[in-house]
XYZ file of C-alpha atoms in Angstrom:
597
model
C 28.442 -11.951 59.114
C 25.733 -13.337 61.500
C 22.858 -15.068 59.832
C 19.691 -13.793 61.031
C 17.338 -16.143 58.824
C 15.302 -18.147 61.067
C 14.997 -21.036 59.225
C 18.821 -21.475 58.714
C 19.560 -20.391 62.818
C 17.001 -23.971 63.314
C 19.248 -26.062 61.590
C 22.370 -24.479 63.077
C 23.476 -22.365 60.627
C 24.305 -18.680 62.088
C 27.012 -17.314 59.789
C 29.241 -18.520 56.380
C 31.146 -20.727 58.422
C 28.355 -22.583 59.666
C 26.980 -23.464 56.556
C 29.788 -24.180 55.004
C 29.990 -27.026 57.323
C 26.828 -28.205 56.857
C 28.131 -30.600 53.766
C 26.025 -32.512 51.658
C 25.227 -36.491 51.758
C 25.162 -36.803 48.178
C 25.093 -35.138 44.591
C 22.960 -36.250 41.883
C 23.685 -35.422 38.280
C 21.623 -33.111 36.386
C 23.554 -32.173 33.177
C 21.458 -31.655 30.225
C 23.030 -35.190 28.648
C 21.989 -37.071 31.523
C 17.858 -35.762 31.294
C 15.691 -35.926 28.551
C 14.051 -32.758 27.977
C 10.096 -34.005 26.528
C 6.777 -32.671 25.400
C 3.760 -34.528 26.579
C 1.298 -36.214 23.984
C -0.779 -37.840 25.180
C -2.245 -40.188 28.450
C -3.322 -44.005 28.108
C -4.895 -45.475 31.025
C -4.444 -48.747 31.486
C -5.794 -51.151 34.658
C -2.824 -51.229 36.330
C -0.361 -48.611 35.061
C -0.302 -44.835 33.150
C 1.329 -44.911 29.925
C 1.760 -41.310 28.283
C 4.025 -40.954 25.008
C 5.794 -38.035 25.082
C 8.802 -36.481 22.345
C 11.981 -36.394 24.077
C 13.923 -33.269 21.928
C 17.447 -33.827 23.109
C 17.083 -37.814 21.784
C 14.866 -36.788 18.665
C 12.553 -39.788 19.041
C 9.271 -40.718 20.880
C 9.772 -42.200 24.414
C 7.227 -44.120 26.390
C 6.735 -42.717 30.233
C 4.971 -45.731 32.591
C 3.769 -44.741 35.985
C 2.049 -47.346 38.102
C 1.163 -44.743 41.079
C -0.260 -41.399 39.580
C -1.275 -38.367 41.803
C -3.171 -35.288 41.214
C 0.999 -34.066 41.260
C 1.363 -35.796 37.908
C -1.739 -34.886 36.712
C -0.868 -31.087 36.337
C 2.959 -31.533 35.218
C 2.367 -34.012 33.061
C -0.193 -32.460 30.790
C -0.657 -32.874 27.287
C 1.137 -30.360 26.080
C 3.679 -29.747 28.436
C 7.341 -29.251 28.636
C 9.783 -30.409 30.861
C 12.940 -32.232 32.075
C 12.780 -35.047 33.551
C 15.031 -38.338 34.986
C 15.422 -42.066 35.146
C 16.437 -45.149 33.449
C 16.098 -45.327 29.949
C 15.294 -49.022 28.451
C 14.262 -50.292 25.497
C 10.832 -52.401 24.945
C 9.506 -54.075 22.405
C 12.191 -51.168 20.193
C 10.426 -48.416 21.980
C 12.367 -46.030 24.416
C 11.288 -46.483 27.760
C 10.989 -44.834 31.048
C 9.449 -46.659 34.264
C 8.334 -43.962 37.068
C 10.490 -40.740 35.242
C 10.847 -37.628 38.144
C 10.195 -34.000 36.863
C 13.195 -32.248 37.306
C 12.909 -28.813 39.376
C 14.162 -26.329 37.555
C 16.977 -25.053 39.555
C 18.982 -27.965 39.050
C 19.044 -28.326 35.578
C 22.192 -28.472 33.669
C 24.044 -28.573 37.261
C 26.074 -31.503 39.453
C 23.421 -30.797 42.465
C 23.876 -31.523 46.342
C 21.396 -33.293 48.412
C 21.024 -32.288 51.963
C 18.930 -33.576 54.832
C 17.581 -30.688 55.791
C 14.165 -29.454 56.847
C 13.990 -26.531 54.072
C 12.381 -26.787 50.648
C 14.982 -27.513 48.115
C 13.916 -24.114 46.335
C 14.543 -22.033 49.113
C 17.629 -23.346 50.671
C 19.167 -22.812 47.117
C 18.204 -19.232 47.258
C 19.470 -18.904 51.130
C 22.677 -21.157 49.863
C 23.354 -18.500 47.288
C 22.666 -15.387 49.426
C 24.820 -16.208 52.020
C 27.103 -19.087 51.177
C 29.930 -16.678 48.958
C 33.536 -16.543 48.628
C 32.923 -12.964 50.105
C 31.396 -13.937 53.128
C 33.806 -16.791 54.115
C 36.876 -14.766 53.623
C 35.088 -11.981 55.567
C 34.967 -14.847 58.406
C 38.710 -14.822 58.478
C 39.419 -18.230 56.384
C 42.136 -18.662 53.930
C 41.485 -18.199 50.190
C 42.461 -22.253 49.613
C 40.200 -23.161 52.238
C 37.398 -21.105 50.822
C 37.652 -22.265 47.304
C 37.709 -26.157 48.467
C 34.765 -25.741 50.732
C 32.722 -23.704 47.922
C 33.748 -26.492 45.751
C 32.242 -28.883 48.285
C 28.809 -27.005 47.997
C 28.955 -26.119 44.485
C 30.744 -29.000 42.629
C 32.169 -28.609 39.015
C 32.971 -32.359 37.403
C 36.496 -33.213 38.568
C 35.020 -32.671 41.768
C 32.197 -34.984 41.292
C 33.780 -37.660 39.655
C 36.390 -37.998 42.962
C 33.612 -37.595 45.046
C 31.791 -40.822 42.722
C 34.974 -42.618 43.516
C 35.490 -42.320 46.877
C 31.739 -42.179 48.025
C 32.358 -39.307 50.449
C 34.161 -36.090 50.673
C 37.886 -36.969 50.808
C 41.671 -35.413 50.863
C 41.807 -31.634 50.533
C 37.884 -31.064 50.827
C 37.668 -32.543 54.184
C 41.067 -31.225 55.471
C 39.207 -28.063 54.738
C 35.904 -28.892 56.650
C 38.285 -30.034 59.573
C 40.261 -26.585 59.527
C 36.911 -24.222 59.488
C 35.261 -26.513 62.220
C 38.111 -26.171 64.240
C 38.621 -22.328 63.326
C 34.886 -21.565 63.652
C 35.121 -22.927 67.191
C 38.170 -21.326 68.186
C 37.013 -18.005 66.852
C 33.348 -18.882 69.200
C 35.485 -19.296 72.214
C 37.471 -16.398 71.835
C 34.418 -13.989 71.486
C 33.203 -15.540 74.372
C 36.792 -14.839 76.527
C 35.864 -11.782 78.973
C 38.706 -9.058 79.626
C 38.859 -7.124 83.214
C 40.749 -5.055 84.635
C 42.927 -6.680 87.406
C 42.778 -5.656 90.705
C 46.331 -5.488 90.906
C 48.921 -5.626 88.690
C 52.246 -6.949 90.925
C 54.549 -10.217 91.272
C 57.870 -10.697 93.102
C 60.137 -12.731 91.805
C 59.359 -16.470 92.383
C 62.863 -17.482 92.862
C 63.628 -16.885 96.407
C 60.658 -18.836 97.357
C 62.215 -21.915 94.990
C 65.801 -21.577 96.040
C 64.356 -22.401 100.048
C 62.946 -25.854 98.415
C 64.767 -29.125 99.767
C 64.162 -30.413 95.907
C 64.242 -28.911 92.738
C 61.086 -28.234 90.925
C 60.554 -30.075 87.515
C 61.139 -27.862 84.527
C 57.081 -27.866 84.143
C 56.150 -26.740 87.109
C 58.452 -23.963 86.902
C 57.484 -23.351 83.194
C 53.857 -23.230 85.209
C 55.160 -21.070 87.942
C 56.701 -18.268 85.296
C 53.540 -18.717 83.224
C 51.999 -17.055 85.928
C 54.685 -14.660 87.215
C 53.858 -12.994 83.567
C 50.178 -13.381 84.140
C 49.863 -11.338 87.908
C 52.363 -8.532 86.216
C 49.550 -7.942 83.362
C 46.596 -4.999 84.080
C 44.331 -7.703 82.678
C 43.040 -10.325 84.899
C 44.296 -13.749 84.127
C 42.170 -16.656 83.524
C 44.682 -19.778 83.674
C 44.088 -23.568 83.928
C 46.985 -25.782 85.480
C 46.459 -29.060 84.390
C 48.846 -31.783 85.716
C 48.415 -35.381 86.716
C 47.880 -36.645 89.829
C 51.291 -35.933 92.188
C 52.809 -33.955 89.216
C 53.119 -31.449 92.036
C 50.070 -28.898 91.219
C 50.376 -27.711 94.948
C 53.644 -26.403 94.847
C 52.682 -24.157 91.839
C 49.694 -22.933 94.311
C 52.405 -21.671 96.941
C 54.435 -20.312 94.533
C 51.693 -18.126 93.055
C 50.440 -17.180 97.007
C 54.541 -16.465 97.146
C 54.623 -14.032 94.070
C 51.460 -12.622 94.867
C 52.379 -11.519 98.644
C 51.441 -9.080 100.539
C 48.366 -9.220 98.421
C 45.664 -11.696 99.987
C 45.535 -14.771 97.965
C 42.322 -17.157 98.222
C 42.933 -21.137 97.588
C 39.539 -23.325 97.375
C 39.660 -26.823 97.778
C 36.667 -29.545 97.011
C 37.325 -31.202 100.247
C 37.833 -30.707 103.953
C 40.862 -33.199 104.072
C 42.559 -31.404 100.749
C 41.743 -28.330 102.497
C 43.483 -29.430 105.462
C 46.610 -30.874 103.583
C 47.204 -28.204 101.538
C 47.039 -25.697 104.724
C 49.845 -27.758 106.352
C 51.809 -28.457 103.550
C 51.637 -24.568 103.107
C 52.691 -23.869 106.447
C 55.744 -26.555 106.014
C 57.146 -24.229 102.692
C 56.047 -20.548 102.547
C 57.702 -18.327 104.535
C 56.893 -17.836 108.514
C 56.006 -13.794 107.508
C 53.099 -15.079 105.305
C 50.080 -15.217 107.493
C 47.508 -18.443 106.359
C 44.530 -19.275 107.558
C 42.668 -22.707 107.215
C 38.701 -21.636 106.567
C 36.233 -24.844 106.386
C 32.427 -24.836 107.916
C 34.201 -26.317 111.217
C 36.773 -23.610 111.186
C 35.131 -20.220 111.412
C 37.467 -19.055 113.836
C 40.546 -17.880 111.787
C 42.666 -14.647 110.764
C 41.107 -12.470 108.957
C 44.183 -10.399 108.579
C 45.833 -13.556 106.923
C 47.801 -13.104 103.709
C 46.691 -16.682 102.146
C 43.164 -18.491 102.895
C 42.675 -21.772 102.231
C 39.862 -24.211 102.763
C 36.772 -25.302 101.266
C 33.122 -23.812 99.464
C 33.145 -22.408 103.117
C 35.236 -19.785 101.665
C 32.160 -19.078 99.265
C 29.943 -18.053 102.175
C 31.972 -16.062 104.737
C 32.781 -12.256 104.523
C 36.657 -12.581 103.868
C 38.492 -9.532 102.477
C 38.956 -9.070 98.538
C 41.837 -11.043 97.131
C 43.682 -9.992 94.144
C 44.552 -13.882 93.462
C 41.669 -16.757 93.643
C 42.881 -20.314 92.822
C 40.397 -23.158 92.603
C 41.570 -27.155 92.975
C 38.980 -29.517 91.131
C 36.093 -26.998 90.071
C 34.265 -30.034 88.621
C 33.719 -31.136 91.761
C 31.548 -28.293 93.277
C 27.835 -27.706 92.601
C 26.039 -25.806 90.476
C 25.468 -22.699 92.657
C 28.860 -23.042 94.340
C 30.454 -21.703 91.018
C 27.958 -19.411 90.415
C 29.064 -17.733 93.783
C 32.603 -18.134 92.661
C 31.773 -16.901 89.430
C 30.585 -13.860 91.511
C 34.016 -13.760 93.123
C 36.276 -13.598 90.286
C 34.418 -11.227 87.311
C 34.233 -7.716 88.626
C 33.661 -4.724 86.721
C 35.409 -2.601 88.940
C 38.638 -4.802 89.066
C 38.522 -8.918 89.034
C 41.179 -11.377 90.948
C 43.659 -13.356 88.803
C 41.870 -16.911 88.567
C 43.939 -19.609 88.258
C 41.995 -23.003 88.470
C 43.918 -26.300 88.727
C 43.129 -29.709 87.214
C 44.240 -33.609 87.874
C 42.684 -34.512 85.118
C 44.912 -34.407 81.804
C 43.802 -33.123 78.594
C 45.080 -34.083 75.375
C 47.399 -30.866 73.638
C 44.763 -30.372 70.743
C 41.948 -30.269 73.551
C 44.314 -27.506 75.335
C 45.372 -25.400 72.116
C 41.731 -24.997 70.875
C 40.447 -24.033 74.120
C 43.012 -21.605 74.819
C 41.062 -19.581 72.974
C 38.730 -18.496 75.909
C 41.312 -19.663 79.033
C 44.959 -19.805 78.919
C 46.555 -22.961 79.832
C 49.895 -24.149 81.722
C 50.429 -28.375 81.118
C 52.532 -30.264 83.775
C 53.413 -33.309 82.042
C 56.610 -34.158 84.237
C 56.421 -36.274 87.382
C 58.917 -35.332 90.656
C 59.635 -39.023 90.449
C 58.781 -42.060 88.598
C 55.794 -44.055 89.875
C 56.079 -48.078 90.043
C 52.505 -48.884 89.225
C 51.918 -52.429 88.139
C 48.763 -52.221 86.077
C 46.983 -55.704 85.475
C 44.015 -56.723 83.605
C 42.071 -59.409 85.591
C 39.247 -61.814 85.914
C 37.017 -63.970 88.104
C 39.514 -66.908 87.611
C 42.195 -64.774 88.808
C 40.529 -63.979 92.062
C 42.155 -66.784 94.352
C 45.675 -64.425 93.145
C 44.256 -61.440 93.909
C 43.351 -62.104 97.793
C 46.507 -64.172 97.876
C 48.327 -60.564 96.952
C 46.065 -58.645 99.273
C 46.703 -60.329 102.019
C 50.619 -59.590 101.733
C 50.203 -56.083 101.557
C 48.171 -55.933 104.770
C 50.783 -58.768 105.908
C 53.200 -55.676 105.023
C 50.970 -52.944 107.056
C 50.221 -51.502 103.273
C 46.390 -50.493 102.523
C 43.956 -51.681 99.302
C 41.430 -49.715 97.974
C 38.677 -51.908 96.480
C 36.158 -49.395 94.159
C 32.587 -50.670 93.493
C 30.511 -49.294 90.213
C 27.129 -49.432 92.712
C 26.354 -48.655 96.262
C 23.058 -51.031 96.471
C 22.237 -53.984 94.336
C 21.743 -54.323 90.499
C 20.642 -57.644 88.216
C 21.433 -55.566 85.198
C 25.152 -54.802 86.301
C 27.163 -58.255 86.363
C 28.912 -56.940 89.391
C 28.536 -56.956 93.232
C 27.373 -53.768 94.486
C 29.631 -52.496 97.709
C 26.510 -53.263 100.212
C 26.644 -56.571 99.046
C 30.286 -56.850 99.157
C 31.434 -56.002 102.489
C 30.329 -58.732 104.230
C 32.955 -61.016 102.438
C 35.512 -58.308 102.904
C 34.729 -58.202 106.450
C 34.617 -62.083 107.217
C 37.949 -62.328 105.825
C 39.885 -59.166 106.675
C 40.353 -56.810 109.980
C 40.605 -53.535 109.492
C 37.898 -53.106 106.816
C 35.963 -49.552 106.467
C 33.392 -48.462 103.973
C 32.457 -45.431 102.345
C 30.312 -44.004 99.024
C 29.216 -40.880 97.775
C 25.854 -40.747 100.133
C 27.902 -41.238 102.662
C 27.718 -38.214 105.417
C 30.493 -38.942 107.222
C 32.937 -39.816 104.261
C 35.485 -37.705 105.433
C 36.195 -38.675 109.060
C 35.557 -42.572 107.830
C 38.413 -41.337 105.275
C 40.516 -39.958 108.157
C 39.677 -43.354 110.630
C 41.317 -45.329 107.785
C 44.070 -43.798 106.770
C 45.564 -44.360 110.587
C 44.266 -47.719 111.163
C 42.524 -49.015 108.275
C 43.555 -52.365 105.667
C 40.749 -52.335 103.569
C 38.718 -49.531 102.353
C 35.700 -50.103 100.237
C 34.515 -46.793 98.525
C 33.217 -46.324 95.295
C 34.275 -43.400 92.961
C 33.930 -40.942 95.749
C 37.519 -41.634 96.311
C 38.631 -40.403 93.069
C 40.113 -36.741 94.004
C 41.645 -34.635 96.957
C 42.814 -37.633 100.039
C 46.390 -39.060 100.374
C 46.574 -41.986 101.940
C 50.529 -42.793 102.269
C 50.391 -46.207 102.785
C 48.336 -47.748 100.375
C 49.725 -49.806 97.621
C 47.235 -51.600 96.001
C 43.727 -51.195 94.179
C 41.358 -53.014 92.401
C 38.803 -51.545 90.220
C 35.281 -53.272 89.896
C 33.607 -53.431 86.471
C 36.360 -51.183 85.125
C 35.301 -51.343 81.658
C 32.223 -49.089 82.209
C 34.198 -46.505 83.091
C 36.434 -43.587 81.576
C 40.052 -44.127 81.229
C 40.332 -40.119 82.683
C 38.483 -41.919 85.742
C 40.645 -45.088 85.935
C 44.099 -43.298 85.923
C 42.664 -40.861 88.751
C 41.719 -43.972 90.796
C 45.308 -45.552 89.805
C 46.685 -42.731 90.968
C 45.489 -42.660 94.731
C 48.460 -45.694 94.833
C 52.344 -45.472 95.484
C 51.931 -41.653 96.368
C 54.858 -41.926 98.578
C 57.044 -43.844 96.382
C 55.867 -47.657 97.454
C 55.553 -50.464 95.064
C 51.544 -49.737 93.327
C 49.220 -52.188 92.166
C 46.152 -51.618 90.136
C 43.776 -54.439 89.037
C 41.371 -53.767 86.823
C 38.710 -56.299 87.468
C 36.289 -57.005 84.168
C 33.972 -59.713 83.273
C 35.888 -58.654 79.785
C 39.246 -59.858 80.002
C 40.071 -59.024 76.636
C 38.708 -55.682 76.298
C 41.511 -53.862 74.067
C 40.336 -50.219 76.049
C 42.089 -51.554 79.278
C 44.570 -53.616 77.918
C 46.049 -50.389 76.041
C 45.299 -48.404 79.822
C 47.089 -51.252 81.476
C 50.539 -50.390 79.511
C 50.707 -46.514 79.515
C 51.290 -44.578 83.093
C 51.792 -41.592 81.586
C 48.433 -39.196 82.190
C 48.946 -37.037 78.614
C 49.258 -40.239 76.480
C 45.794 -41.725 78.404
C 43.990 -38.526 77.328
C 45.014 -39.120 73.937
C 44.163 -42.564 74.072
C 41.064 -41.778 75.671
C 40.470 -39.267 72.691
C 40.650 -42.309 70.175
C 37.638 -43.952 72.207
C 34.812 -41.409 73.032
C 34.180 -37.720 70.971
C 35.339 -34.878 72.484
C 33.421 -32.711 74.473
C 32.241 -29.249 73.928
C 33.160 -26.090 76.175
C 30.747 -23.479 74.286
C 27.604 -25.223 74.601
C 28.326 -26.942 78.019
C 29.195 -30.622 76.781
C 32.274 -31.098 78.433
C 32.172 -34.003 80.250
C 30.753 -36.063 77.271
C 28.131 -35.525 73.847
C 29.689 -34.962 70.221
C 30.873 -31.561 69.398
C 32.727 -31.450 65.667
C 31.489 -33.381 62.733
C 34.395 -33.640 60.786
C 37.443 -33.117 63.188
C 39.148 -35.605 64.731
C 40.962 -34.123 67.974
C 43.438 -37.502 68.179
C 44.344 -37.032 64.617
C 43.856 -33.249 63.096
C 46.679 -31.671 65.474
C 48.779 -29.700 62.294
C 44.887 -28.666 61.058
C 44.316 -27.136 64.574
C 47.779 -25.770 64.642
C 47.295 -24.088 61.160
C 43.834 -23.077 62.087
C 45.061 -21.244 65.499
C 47.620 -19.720 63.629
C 45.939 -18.128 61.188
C 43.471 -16.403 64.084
C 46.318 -15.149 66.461
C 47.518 -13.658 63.270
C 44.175 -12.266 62.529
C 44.113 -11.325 66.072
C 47.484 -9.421 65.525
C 46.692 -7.128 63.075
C 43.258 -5.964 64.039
């Protein structure tokens, strides 16, 4: 059930599960042996304190109350006369039973083990609201097992046992938290799939992929054609497909891309790229495997004049703007990488009431395989973990007193006609960073080198200073602009400035751009923090899955309902590096769900 109370929707709270998850810092205990229950005698003012005698009935003997701050508060519920429960630390004085600054206790929490939240409601209220809508009806309603919903009610309404564990441990523990974890992670999956949109497919046709493979001078890893089938199943289905293709960098995403254009011919098939040069490389690389009967056309804002007949277009957001004819396939490299309103137009393209393209979007960047389960609940996903061949990347952690090396080593590869990549955090100067900026870089670069270009994400002409050095370039000085969509054959080597402040997704990308073509590849990490145990533990793995799972370990994950990808905390209480079997057993139970409604 949706909750509707505004006061709860403030704090985040829209239905059972929500709630349930809102867990509380601490309990205080309220049994009847742990208050006194007292009358009020009498009042005696004294200069610098309150003392009022009062007869406490569950002890059966006078007890002295002290208050050294008194309020108009404790002038009406402590009356002469009154009766009421109250707290604190009993101590005798002079053989008299003593309280120093006693609380009233509310009545609602009398007799009860009673949970403290921070939360912005009354105490009254949100004990009324907790009790409304916080019931073993309305959480198995939501779809969560009967073990789960007795552990989390337990969490919110503890009986002793409970409390004494929780006294213990000093938190929520064991099978109470395992429970948390599995309705967070349920709760979200269940989100995303409301939010997954269903449309009717504009066409509902594949030929077989395998003639297309058996022409191949190689043979395809067993992910890409798991990847390849994955979406052989997809284009045969009267519902549009919405499929991400995540594989590392040269895991071979682009034969998976021809493959679908393959199945999906004589249908037109649309393939965007975030760059002109990956535009361009694809095109000829496309050209070089797909059949000579499948028309393609390269479209980029230098190339209007193409084929509008063509079977397969590829190029850039130029695709976006120009009047093409309506493909029943749209694939998307890298959709990260293009603005705001360039995927609102593509968002345009693909959702369609009257029939919508299969969209099949492709990603370098790994994702660890809890990330990937849960959030196959609004896309489905294909994972290319194997590599064509085994990269020889020598990963090293350096510092300024290894810097005499490091030229020493660049110089040999340019001896060797290889190219370096040097990446700078900053274009212009900064005293705060620690680091050169790239302006104030290349002139050392340029005194000792030939064959030194530069280039940064402000730079206009990135691309054709991209295309000048990969022909006749040594050095290239860039900063992170460089991270997706060029290959540059021959270089071997890069070194990464002030690589602790950045993401290990964003390292292994930049690592990547090296030994493309199967040459010896050198990254050096260069850190005024030689020890930092972050890229030390980067500096040993290779392997793109394991680095998102490292990466996992270091930062929170990121949130795909509310827009928080890239970075803020989504889940309280799961832990995506550690909770796989909760996620598993949480998905489970929903396709299930799923299955019999």
């Amino acid at each position: 059930m949706t909750i509707h109370e505004e006061r709860l929707r403030k704090v985040g709270i829209y239905d059972a599960i929500s709630f349930a998850l809102y867990a509380p810092f601490s309990y205080r205990d309220y049994r009847l042996e742990n208050l006194f229950d007292v009358t009020i005698h009498s009042w005696h003012k004294h200069p610098k304190f309150v003392k009022m005698i009062a007869y406490a009935h569950n002890r059966n003997q006078d007890i002295e109350l002290i208050f050294f701050h008194t309020t108009s508060y404790h002038k009406q519920m402590f009356q002469s006369g009154n009766r009421l429960y109250i707290e604190g630390k009993a101590q005798k004085n002079y053989g008299k039973l003593q309280i120093i600054q006693p609380k009233k206790v509310a009545n609602y929490k009398i007799g009860r083990i009673f949970p403290q939240y921070r939360i912005a409601i009354r105490g009254d209220i949100f004990e009324k609201l907790k009790e409304k809508y916080l019931t073993k009806e309305n959480l198995l309603a939501e779809g969560l097992p009967e073990e789960i919903v007795k552990h989390l009610l337990k969490i919110h309404y503890p009986d002793p046992l409970f409390y004494e564990a929780w006294k213990q441990e000093g938190a929520i523990t064991g099978k109470y938290l395992d429970a948390l974890k599995y309705a967070e992670s349920f709760s979200y999956m269940k989100n995303l799939r409301q939010k997954r949109v269903y449309q009717k497919s504009i066409a509902q046709y594949a030929q077989d992929p395998e003639p297309f493979l058996s022409t191949l001078p190689f043979d395809p890893t067993s992910d890409q054609k798991r990847a390849i089938y994955d979406i052989y199943e997809d284009l045969k289905k009267g519902v549009a497909a919405r499929r991400v293709i995540v594989g590392d960098v040269g895991s071979g995403k682009s034969l998976v891309m021809f493959a679908t254009a393959f199945m999906n011919y004589p249908n037109k098939t649309i393939l965007m790229a975030p760059t002109t040069i990956l535009a361009d490389q694809l095109y000829h690389e496309a050209k070089k495997f797909l059949p000579n009967e499948m028309n393609i056309a390269l479209v980029t804002s230098t190339n209007k004049d193409f084929d509008h007949n063509a079977h397969f277009f590829i190029g850039t957001h130029a695709l976006l703007y120009t009047d093409l004819p309506k493909a029943s396939v749209v694939m998307v490299d890298e959709q990260h990488r293009f603005g705001t309103n360039q995927r609102n137009l593509l968002k345009k393209m693909v959702e369609c009431n009257k029939g919508s393209p299969h969209f099949f979007q492709f990603s370098a960047t790994p994702i660890p395989r809890t990330k990937a389960m849960m959030q196959s609940a609004l896309v489905d996903y294909s994972l290319i973990k194997e590599m064509p061949f085994q990269k020889k990347i020598i990963t090293k952690v350096i510092s300024r007193d290894s810097f005499k090396e490091l030229l020493k080593h660049i110089k040999s590869e340019v001896e060797k006609r290889h190219q370096v990549l040097v990446v700078y955090p900053l274009v212009e100067e900064s005293e705060k960073y620690g680091y050169k900026s790239l302006q104030e870089a290349k002139d050392f670069w340029m005194r000792y080198f030939d064959g030194v270009y530069v280039t940064h994400g402000k730079d206009k002409e990135k691309e054709e200073v991209l295309k000048e050095f990969r022909e006749n370039g040594n050095i290239l000085l860039a900063t992170t602009v460089i991270e997706v969509g060029i290959s540059l054959p021959r270089l071997s080597t890069i070194v990464i400035v002030g690589a602790e402040n950045l993401g290990l997704a964003t390292l292994h990308q930049l690592r990547g751009r090296v030994s493309r073509t199967g040459l010896k590849g050198y990254c050096f990490l260069y850190t005024n923090d030689a020890k930092n145990e972050r890229l030390q533990k980067f500096a040993s793995i290779t392997n793109g899955f394991e680095i998102a799972e490292l990466d996992l370990m270091y930062r929170k994950s990121g949130d795909i309902i509310h827009g928080r990808e890239q970075s803020g905390k989504t889940f309280k209480w799961l832990h995506m590096a550690l909770d796989k079997a909760i996620v598993e057993e949480a998905k489970k139970r929903l396709e299930e769900l799923s299955s019999t409604s």
